[in-house]
Each structure stands twice: as structure tokens, then as C-alpha cells.
mmCIF file of C-alpha atoms and ligand atoms in Angstrom:
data_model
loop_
_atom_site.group_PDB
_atom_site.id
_atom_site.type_symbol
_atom_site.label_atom_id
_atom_site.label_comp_id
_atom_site.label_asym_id
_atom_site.label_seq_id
_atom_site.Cartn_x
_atom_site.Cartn_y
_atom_site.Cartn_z
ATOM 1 C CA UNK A 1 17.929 27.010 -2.454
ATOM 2 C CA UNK A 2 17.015 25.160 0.912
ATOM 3 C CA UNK A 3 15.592 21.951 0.402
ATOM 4 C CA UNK A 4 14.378 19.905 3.647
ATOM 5 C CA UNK A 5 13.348 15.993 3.820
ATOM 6 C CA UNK A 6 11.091 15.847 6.570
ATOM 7 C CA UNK A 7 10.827 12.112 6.996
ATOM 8 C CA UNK A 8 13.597 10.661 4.608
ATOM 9 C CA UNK A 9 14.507 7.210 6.558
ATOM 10 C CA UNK A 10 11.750 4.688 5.000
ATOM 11 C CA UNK A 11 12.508 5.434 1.559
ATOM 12 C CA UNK A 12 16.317 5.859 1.856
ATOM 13 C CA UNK A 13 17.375 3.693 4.739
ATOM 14 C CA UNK A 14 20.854 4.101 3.814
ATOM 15 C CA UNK A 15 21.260 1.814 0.245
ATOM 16 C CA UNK A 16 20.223 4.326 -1.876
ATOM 17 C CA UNK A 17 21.371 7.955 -2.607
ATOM 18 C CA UNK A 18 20.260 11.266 -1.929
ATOM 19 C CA UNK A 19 22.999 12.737 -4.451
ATOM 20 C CA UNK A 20 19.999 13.639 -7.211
ATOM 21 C CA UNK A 21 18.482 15.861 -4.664
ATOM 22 C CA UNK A 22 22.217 17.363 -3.068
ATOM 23 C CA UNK A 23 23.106 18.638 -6.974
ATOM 24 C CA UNK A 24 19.851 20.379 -6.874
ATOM 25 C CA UNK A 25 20.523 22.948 -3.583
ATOM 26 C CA UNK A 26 21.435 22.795 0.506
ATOM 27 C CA UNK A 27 20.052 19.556 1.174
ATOM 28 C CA UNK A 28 18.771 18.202 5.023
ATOM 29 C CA UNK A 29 18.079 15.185 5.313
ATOM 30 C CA UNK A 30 16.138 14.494 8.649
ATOM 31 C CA UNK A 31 15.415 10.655 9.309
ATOM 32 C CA UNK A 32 11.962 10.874 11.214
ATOM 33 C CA UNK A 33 9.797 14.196 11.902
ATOM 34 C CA UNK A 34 6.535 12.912 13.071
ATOM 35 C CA UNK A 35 2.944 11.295 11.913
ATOM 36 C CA UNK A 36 1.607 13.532 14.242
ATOM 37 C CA UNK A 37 -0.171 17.310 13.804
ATOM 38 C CA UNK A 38 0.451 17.906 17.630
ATOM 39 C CA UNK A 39 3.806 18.423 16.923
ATOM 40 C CA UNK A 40 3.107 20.749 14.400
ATOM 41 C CA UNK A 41 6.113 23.461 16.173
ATOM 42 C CA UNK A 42 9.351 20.722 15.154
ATOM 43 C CA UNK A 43 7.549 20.259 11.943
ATOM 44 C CA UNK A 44 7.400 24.142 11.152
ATOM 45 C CA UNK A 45 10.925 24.874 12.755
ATOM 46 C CA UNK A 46 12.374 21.999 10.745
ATOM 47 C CA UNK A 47 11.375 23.089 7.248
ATOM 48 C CA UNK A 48 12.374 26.945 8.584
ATOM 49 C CA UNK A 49 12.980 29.045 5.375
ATOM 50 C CA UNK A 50 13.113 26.415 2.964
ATOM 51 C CA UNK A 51 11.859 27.095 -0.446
ATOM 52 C CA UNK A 52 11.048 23.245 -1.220
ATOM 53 C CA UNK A 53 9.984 20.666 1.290
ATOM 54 C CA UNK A 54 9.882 16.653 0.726
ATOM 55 C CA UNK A 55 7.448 14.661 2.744
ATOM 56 C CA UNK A 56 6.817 10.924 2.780
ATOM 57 C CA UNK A 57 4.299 10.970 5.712
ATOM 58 C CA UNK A 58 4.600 13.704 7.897
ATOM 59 C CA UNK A 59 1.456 15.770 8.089
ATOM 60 C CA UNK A 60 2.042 19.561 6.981
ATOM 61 C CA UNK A 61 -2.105 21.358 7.570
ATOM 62 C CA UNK A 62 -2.593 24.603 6.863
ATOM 63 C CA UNK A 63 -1.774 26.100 10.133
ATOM 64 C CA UNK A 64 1.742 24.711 9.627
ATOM 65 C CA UNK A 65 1.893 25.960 6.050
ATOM 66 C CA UNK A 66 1.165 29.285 6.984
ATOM 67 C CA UNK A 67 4.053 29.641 8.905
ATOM 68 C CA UNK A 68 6.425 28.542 6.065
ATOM 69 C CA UNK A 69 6.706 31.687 4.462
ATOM 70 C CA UNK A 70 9.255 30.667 2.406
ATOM 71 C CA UNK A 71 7.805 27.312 1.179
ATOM 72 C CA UNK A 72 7.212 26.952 -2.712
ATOM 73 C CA UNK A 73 7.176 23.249 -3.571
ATOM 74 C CA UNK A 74 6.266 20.232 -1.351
ATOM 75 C CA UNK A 75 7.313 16.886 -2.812
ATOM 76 C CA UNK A 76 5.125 14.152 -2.042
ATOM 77 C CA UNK A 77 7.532 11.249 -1.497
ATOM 78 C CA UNK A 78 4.606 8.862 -2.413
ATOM 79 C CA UNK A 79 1.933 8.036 -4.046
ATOM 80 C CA UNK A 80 -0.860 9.061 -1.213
ATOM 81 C CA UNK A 81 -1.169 12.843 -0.278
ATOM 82 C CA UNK A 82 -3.471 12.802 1.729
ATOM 83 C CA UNK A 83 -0.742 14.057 4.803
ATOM 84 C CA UNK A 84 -0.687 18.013 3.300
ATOM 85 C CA UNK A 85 -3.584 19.967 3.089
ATOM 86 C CA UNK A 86 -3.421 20.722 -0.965
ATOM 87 C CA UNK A 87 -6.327 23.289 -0.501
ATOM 88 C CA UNK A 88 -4.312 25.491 1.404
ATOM 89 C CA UNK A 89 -1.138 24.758 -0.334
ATOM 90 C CA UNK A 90 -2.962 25.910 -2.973
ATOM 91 C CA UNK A 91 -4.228 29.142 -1.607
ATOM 92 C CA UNK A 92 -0.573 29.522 -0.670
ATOM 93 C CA UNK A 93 0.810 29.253 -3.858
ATOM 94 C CA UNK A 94 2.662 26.209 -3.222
ATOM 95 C CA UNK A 95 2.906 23.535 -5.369
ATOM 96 C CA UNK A 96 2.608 20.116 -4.217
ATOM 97 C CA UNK A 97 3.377 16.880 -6.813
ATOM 98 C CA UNK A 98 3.131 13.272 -5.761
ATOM 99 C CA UNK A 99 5.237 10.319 -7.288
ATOM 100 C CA UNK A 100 1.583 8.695 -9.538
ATOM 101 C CA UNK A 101 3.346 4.808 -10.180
ATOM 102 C CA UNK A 102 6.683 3.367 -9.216
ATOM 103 C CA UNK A 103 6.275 0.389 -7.594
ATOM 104 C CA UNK A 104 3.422 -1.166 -9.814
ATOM 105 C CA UNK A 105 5.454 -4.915 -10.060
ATOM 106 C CA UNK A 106 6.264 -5.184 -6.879
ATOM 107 C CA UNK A 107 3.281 -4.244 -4.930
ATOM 108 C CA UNK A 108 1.556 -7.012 -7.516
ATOM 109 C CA UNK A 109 4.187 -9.467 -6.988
ATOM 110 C CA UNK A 110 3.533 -9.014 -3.213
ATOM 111 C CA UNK A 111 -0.201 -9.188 -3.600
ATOM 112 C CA UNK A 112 0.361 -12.544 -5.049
ATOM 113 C CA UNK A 113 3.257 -13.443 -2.240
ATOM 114 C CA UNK A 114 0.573 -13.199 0.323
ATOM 115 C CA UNK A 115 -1.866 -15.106 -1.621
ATOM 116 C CA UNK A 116 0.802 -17.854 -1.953
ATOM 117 C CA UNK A 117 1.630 -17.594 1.851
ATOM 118 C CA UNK A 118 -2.129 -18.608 2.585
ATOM 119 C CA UNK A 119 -1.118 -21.089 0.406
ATOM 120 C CA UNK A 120 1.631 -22.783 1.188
ATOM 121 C CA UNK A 121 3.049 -21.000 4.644
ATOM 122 C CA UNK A 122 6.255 -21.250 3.537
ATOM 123 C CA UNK A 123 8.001 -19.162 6.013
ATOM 124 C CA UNK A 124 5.828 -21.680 8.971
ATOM 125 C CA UNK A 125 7.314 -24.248 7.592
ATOM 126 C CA UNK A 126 10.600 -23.878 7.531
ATOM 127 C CA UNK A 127 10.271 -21.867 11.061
ATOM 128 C CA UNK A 128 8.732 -25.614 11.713
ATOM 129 C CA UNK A 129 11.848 -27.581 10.435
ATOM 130 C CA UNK A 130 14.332 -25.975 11.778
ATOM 131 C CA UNK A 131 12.457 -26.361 15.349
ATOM 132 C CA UNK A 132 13.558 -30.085 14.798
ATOM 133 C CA UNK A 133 9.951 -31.059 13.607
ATOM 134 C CA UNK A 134 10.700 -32.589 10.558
ATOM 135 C CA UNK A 135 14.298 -34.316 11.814
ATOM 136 C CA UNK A 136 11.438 -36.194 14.499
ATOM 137 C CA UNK A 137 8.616 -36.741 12.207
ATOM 138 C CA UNK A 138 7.622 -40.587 11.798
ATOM 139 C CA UNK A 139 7.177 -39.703 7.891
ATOM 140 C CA UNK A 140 9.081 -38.280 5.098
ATOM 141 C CA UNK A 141 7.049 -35.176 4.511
ATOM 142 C CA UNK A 142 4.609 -33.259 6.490
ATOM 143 C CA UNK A 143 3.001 -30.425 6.926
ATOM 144 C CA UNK A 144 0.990 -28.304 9.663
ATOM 145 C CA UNK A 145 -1.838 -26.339 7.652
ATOM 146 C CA UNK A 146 -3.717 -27.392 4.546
ATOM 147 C CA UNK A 147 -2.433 -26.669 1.464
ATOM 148 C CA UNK A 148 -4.236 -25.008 -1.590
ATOM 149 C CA UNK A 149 -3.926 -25.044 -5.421
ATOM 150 C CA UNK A 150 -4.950 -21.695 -7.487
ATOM 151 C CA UNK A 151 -5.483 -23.081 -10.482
ATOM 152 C CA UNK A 152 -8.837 -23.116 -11.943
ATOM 153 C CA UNK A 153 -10.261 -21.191 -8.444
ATOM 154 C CA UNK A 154 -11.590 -17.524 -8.826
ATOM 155 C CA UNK A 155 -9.446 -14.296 -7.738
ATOM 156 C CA UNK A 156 -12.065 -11.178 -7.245
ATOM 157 C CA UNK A 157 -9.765 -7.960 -8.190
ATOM 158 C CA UNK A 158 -11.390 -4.903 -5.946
ATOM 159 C CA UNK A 159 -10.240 -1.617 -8.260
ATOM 160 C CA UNK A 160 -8.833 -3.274 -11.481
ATOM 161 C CA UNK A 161 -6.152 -0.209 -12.765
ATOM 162 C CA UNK A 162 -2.604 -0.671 -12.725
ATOM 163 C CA UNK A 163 -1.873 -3.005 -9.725
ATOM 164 C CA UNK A 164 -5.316 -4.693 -10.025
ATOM 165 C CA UNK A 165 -4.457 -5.093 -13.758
ATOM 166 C CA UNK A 166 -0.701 -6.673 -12.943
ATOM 167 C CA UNK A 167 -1.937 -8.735 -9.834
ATOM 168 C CA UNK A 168 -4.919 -10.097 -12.369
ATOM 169 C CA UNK A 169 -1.779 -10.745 -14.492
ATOM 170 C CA UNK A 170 -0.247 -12.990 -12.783
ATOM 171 C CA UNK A 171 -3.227 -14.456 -10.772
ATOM 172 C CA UNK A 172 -4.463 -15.797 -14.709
ATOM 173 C CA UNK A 173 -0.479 -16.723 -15.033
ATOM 174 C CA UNK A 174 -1.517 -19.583 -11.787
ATOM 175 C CA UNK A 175 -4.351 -20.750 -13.545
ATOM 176 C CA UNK A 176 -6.984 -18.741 -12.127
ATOM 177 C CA UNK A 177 -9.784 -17.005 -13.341
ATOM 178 C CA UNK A 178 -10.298 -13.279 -13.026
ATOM 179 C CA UNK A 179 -13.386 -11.164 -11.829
ATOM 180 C CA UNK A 180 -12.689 -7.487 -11.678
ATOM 181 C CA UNK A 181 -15.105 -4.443 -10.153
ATOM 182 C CA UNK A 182 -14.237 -1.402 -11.103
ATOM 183 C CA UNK A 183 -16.682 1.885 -12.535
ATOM 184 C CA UNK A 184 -13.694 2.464 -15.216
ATOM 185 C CA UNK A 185 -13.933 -0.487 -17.706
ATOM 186 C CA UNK A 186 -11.432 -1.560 -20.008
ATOM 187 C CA UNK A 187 -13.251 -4.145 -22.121
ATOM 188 C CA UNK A 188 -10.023 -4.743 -24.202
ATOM 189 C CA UNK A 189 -8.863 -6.647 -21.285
ATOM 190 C CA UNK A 190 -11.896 -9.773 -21.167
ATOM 191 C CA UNK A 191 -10.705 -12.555 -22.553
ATOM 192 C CA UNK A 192 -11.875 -16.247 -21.050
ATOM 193 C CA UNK A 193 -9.914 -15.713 -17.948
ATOM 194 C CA UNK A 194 -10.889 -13.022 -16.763
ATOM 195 C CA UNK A 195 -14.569 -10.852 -16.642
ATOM 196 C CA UNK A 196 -15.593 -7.553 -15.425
ATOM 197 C CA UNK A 197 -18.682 -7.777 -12.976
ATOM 198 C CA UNK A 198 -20.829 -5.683 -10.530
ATOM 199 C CA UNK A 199 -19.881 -5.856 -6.776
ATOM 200 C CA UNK A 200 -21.915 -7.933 -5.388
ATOM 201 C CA UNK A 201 -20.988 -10.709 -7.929
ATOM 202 C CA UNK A 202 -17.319 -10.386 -6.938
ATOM 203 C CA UNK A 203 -18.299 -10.974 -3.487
ATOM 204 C CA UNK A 204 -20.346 -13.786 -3.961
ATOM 205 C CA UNK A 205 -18.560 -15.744 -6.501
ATOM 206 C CA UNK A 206 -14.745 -15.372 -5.558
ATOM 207 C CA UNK A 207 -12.511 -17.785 -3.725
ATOM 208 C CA UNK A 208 -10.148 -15.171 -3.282
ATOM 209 C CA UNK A 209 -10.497 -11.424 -2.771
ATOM 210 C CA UNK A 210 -7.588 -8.963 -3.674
ATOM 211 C CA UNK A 211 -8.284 -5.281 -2.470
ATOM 212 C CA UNK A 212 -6.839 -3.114 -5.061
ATOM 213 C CA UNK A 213 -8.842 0.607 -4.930
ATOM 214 C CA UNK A 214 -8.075 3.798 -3.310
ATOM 215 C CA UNK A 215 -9.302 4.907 -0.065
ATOM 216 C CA UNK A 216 -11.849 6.691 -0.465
ATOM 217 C CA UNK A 217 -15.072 8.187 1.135
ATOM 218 C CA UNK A 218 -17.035 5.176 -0.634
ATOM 219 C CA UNK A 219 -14.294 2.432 -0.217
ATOM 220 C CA UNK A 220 -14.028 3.109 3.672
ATOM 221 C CA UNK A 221 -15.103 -0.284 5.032
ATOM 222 C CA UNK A 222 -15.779 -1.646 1.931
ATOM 223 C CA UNK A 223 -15.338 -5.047 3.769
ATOM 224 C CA UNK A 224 -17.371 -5.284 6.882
ATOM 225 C CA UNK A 225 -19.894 -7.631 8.527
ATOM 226 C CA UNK A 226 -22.485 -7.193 5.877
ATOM 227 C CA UNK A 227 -20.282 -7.930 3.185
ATOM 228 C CA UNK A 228 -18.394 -10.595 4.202
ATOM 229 C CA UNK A 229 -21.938 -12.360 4.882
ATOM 230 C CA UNK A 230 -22.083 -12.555 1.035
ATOM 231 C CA UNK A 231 -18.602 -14.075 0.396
ATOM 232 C CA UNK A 232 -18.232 -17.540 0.249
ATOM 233 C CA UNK A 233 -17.475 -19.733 3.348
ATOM 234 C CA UNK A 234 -13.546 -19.874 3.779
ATOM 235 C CA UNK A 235 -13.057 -17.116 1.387
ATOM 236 C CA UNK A 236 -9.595 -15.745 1.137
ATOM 237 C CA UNK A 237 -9.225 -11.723 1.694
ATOM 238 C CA UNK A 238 -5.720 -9.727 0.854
ATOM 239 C CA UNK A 239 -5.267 -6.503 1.442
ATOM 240 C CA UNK A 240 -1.945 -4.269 0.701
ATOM 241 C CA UNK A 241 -4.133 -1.381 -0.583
ATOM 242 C CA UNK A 242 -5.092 0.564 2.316
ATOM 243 C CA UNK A 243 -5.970 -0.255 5.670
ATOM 244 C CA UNK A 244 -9.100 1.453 6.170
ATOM 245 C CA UNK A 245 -10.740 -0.504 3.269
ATOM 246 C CA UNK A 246 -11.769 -2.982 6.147
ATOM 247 C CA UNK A 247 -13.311 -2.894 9.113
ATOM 248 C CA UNK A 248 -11.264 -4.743 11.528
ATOM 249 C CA UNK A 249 -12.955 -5.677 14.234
ATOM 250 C CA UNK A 250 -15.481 -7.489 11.087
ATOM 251 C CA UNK A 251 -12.858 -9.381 9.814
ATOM 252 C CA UNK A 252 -11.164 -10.571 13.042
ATOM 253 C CA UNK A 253 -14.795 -12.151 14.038
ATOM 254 C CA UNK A 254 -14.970 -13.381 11.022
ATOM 255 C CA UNK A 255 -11.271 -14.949 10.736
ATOM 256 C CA UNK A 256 -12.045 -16.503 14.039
ATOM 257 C CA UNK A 257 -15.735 -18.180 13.434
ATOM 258 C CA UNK A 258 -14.008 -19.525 10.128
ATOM 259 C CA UNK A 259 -16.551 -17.628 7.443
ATOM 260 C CA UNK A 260 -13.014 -16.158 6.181
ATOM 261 C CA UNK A 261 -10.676 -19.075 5.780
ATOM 262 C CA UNK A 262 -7.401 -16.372 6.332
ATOM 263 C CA UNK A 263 -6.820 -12.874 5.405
ATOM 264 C CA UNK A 264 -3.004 -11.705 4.265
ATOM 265 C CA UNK A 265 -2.488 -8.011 5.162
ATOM 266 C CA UNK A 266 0.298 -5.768 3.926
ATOM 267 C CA UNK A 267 -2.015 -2.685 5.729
ATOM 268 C CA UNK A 268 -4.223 -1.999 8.432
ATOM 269 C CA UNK A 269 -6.202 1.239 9.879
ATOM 270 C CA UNK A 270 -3.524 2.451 11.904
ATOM 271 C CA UNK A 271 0.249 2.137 11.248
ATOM 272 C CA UNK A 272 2.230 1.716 12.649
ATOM 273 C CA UNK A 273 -0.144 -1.499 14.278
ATOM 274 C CA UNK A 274 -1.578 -0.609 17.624
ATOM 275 C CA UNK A 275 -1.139 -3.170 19.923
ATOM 276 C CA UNK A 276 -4.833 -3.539 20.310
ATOM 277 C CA UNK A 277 -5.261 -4.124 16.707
ATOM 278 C CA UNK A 278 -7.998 -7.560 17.109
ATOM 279 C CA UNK A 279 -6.265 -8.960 13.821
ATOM 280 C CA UNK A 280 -3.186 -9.333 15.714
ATOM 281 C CA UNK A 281 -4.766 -12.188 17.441
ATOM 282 C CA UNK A 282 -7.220 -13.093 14.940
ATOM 283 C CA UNK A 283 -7.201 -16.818 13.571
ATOM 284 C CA UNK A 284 -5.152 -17.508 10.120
ATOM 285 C CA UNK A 285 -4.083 -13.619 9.708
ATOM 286 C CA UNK A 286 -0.872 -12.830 8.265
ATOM 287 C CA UNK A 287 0.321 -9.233 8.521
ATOM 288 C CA UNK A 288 3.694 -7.689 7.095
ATOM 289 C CA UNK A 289 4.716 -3.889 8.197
ATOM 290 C CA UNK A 290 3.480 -2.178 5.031
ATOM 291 C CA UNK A 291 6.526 -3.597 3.008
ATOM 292 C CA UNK A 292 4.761 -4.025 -0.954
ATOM 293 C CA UNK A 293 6.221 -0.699 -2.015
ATOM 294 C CA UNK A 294 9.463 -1.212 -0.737
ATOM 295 C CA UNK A 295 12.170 -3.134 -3.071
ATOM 296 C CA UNK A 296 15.208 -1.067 -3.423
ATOM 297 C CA UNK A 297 14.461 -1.220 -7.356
ATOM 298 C CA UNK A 298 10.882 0.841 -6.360
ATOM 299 C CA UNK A 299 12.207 3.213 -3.918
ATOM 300 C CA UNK A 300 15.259 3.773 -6.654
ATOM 301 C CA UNK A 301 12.718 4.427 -9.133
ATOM 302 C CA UNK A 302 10.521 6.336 -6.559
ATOM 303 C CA UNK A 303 13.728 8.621 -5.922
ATOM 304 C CA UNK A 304 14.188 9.230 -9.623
ATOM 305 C CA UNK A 305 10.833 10.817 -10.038
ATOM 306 C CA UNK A 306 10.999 12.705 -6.943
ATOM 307 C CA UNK A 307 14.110 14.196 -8.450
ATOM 308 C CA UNK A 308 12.379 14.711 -11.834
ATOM 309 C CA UNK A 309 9.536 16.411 -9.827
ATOM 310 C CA UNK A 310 11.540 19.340 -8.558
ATOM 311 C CA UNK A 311 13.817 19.510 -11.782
ATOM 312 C CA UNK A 312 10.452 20.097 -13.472
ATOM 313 C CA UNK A 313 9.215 22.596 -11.201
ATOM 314 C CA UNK A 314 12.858 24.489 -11.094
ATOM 315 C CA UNK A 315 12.211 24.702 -14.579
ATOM 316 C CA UNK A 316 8.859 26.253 -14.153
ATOM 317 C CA UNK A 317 6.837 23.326 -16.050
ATOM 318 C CA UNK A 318 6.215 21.233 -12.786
ATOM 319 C CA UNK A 319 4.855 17.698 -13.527
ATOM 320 C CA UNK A 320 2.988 15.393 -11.016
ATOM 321 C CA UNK A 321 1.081 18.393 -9.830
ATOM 322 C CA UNK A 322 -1.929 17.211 -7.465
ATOM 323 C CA UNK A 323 -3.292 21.370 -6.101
ATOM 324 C CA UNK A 324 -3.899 22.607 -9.786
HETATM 325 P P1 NAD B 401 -4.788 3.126 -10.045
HETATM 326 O O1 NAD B 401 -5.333 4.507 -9.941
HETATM 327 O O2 NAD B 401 -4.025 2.733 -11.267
HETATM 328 O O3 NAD B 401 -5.984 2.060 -9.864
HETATM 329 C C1 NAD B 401 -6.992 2.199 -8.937
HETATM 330 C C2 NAD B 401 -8.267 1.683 -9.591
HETATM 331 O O4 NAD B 401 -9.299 1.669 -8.608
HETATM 332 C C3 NAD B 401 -8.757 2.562 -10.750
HETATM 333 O O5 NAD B 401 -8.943 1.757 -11.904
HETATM 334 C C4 NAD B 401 -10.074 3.114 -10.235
HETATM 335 O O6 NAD B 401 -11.052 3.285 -11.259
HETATM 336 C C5 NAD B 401 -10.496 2.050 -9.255
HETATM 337 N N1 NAD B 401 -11.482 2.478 -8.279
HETATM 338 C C6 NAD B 401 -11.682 3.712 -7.776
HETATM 339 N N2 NAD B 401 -12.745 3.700 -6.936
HETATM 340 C C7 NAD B 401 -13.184 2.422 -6.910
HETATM 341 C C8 NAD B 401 -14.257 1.771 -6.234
HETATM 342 N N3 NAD B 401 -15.085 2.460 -5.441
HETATM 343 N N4 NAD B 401 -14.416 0.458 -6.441
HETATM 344 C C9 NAD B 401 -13.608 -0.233 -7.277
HETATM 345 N N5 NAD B 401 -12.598 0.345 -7.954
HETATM 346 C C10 NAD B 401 -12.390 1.640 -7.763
HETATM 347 O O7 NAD B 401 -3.913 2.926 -8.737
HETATM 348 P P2 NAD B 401 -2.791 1.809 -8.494
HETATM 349 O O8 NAD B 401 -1.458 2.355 -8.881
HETATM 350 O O9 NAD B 401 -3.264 0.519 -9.069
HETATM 351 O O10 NAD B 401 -2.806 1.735 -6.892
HETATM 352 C C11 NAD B 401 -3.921 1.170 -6.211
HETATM 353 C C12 NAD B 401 -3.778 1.364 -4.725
HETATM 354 O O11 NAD B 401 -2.680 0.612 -4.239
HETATM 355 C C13 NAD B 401 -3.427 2.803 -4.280
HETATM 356 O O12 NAD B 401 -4.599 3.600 -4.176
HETATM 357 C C14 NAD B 401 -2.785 2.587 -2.939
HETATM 358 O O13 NAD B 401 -3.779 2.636 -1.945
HETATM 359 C C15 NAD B 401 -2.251 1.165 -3.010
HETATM 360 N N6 NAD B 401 -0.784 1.098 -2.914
HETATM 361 C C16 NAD B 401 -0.250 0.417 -1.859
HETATM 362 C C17 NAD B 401 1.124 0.323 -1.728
HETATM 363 C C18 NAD B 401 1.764 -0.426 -0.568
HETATM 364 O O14 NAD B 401 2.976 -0.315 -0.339
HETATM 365 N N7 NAD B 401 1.032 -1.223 0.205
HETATM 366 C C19 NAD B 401 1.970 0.935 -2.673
HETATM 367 C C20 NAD B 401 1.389 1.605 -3.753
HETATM 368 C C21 NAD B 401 0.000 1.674 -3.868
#
């Protein structure tokens, strides 16, 4: 059986191993295909006659699938599969499966690193030290931006399931006190620290706002002008959900006039960042490349499932299935 990786190089830069997926039939392994359905032709001649096809992000529509007359199984390589047209897949008889949760922890623990680098901009200042600027300061500490205490402020948790739920964790860990939105309530979770509410109380009443919902038609631009209106003055916003949950161009007007006091992004709309991107150049915005999911101990566990995924299908009880 011919199994192609389409786009293996983000999840298996080289420190992890491909050997689950080698004992399982002719593997290929390509590093990069393409994010891009105009070069649908190398996508289609790469995955040839192959019976089972993994994709992290490279697109497959239904024009491609059609041409893989072979194809039985595509293997999402994430969580997000959005990139292959399950309809058609569908129609085709092909199964596709996802990989549901893997990297819970460590996209909460890097909801809450961002939050702590608006607080404390640790990597600025030791950038700032090792420039010589504490070796020729007149005092024995310093520091260039103000610093912020979480305890006792308010974190508002956008989508409180699994990573809302763990960032909430920890945020009520620092002291803070929770307010979650989300249509699917778990009222065993209230306690003091933390309270489910409607929307627009989130908005209003949160010091800090952590987006942690799909995309979806009716999250698309969930923060624009109109919202961010109702937050507080010098709100905090962090984002390493999706990028299309905010409009952009909003939030870079509103980093720089000060209504948001700084916004920590893990995503934005378009990845990888176009140069144009106005947050680039927006006042107190942090942005990392898309890194939360990452740890080796996610993408391990991300592998493992994969793995599982086709051993399950093989077997003819697939699991993870998203075209049912
Ligand atoms: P989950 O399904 O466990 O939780 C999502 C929650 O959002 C659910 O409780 C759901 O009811 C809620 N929700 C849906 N629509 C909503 C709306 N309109 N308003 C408020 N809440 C809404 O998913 P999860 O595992 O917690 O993942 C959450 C998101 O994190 C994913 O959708 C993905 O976009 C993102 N993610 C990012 C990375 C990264 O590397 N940056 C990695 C993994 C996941």
C-alpha cells in the first residue's frame, strides 16, 4: 500500500519519527507541497496512485480528488480540515479523519505565555540587558514597559471547551477570575472564580480577553471595531485560536489609539504573515509564527494518533472520521 505525506516538514522537522507510518506500507515523505489550489497538477501527481494520503495543510478540492483514483483514506495531520473538500471525499468514497485533541496543555500553557509576555516582556528585557542597558543604568533595576499583576483582574474565555477550560485553569491558578461565553454550558465548572456569561458581558467586563472558539461562519470577526468599542480601555486581547476571529485592520487602529492596551497573537488571517499585515506595525503587538501546537511532546502525540487513524481504518473500523 502507497502511502504519501504531502506536507510532512512542520510536524516532523526531523526530531521525531516517521517509523509508525513506514511499518504500515511504501511510505513518501515529501517536506512541502503547497498552500495553494493553483498548483493543484504537483499536488495530484504527488499523491499518484496512492491508496492513503496525509495532509497537514495542503489543499486537496474536489477537482484534485477526482483525479486520485486510487485514493481511499486522507489523514488530516491536524486538528482543522478545512484544506480537503470532505463533501466530495465523501461522494468519492474516501475517508478522511482528523487528529480531534493533542496538544490541549500546550496550546493553554502558550495562551497564558503570551498573557505573561504582555506582562512582564521578558524576552525585551533581556534583549535590553544584554544591549548593555542595564550594565549603564544609574539604578539597580529597571525596566522599559509597565508591568502588570493578574491576580484578582478578570480573564474573558471566548469558547470555554477543552483549551478554554485548561487556559481558565491556569488563569484562576494566577489569581484571576474567570468569565466564560460559550452556547455549551458546563455548570459543574462555576465555582467563585470563575462564571459563565452572555457575550456582551465578557466584553464589557474583562481585563483580559482569550480567544478560544472555532472559526466559524459566526466567529469570523468576532473582534472588530464595534466590539472592541465595548471592551474596556487598555483591554488585553490574545489570540492563538484562529486568525480570522479578528479583523485586523480593527485591532491595529485600535492597538495604536491605545483603546487596546496590547494584543499577543499566536495567529493571524493569513499565514504565513503578509508583509502588509497592519499588526506588524501596530503599537504593543506581539506575534509568534503559529507555534502553540508545536512542542515535540504534541506533535509526538499528534503522530501517534495519526498512526492510530490509519491502523483503524486498515482494520476497517476507522476512528476520527469527519465525512460520515
Ligand atoms: P473544543 O471543541 O474543545 O472547544 C471549542 C469550544 O468553542 C466549544 O466548547 C464550543 O462550544 C465553543 N464555541 C463554538 N462556537 C462558539 C461561539 N460562537 N462562541 C463561543 N464559543 C463557541 O476545541 P479546542 O480543542 O478547545 O480548540 C479550540 C480552538 O483552538 C480550535 O478550534 C483551533 O482553532 C484552536 N487551536 C489552535 C492551535 C494553535 O496551534 N494555535 C492548536 C490547536 C487548536
Amino acid at each position: 500500500m502507497k502511502i504519501v505525506v504531502l506536507d510532512g516538514y512542520t510536524l516532523n522537522p526531523g526530531d521525531i519519527t516517521w517509523g509508525g507510518l513506514e511499518k504500515l506500507g511504501e511510505l513518501k515523505v515529501y517536506t512541502r507541497t503547497s498552500y495553494d489550489l493553483s498548483e493543484e497538477d504537483l499536488i495530484v501527481e504527488r499523491v499518484g496512485n496512492a491508496e492513503v494520503v496525509f495532509t497537514n495543510k495542503t489543499p486537496l478540492s474536489k477537482e484534485s480528488l477526482k483525479k486520485m483514483t486510487n485514493l481511499k483514506f486522507i489523514a488530516v495531520l491536524a486538528t482543522g480540515f478545512n484544506i480537503v473538500d470532505t463533501n466530495a471525499a465523501k461522494e468519492l468514497g474516501i475517508v478522511v479523519s482528523n487528529i480531534p485533541t493533542y496538544g490541549t496543555d500546550a496550546v493553554s500553557q502558550m495562551a497564558i505565555a503570551l498573557l505573561l509576555e504582555i506582562c512582564h516582556h521578558v524576552g525585551q528585557h533581556s534583549e535590553s540587558v544584554k544591549r548593555g542597558e542595564w550594565s549603564n543604568n544609574a539604578d539597580w533595576c529597571y525596566w522599559n514597559y509597565p508591568l502588570i499583576e493578574l491576580t484578582g483582574k478578570t480573564m474573558g474565555i471566548m469558547g470555554y471547551g477543552r483549551i478554554g477550560q485548561s487556559t481558565g485553569r491556569i488563569a484562576q491558578a494566577l489569581g484571576m477570575n474567570v468569565l466564560a461565553y460559550d452556547q455549551n454550558r458546563n455548570q459543574s465548572l462555576e465555582s467563585d472564580t470563575m462564571k459563565y456569561v452572555e457575550f456582551d458581558e465578557l466584553i464589557a467586563k474583562s481585563d483580559v480577553i482569550s480567544l478560544h472558539c472555532p472559526l466559524l461562519e459566526s466567529t469570523k470577526g468576532i473582534i472588530n471595531k464595534d466590539t472592541i468599542n465595548k471592551m474596556k480601555d487598555g483591554v488585553k486581547i490574545i489570540n492563538n485560536s484562529r486568525g480570522p476571529l479578528i479583523v485586523e485592520e480593527d485591532l491595529a487602529e485600535a492597538l495604536n489609539s491605545g483603546k487596546v492596551g496590547a494584543a499577543a497573537l499566536d495567529v493571524v488571517s493569513t499565514e504565513p504573515i503578509k508583509i502588509d499585515n497592519p499588526l506588524l506595525k501596530a503599537k504593543n503587538c506581539i506575534i509568534t509564527p503559529h507555534i502553540s501546537w508545536a512542542p515535540k511532546e504534541s506533535r509526538e502525540r499528534l503522530m501517534s494518533i495519526a498512526i492510530q487513524n490509519l491502523n483503524q481504518f486498515l482494520k476497517g473500523t476507522p476512528i476520527n472520521v469527519v465525512n460520515k
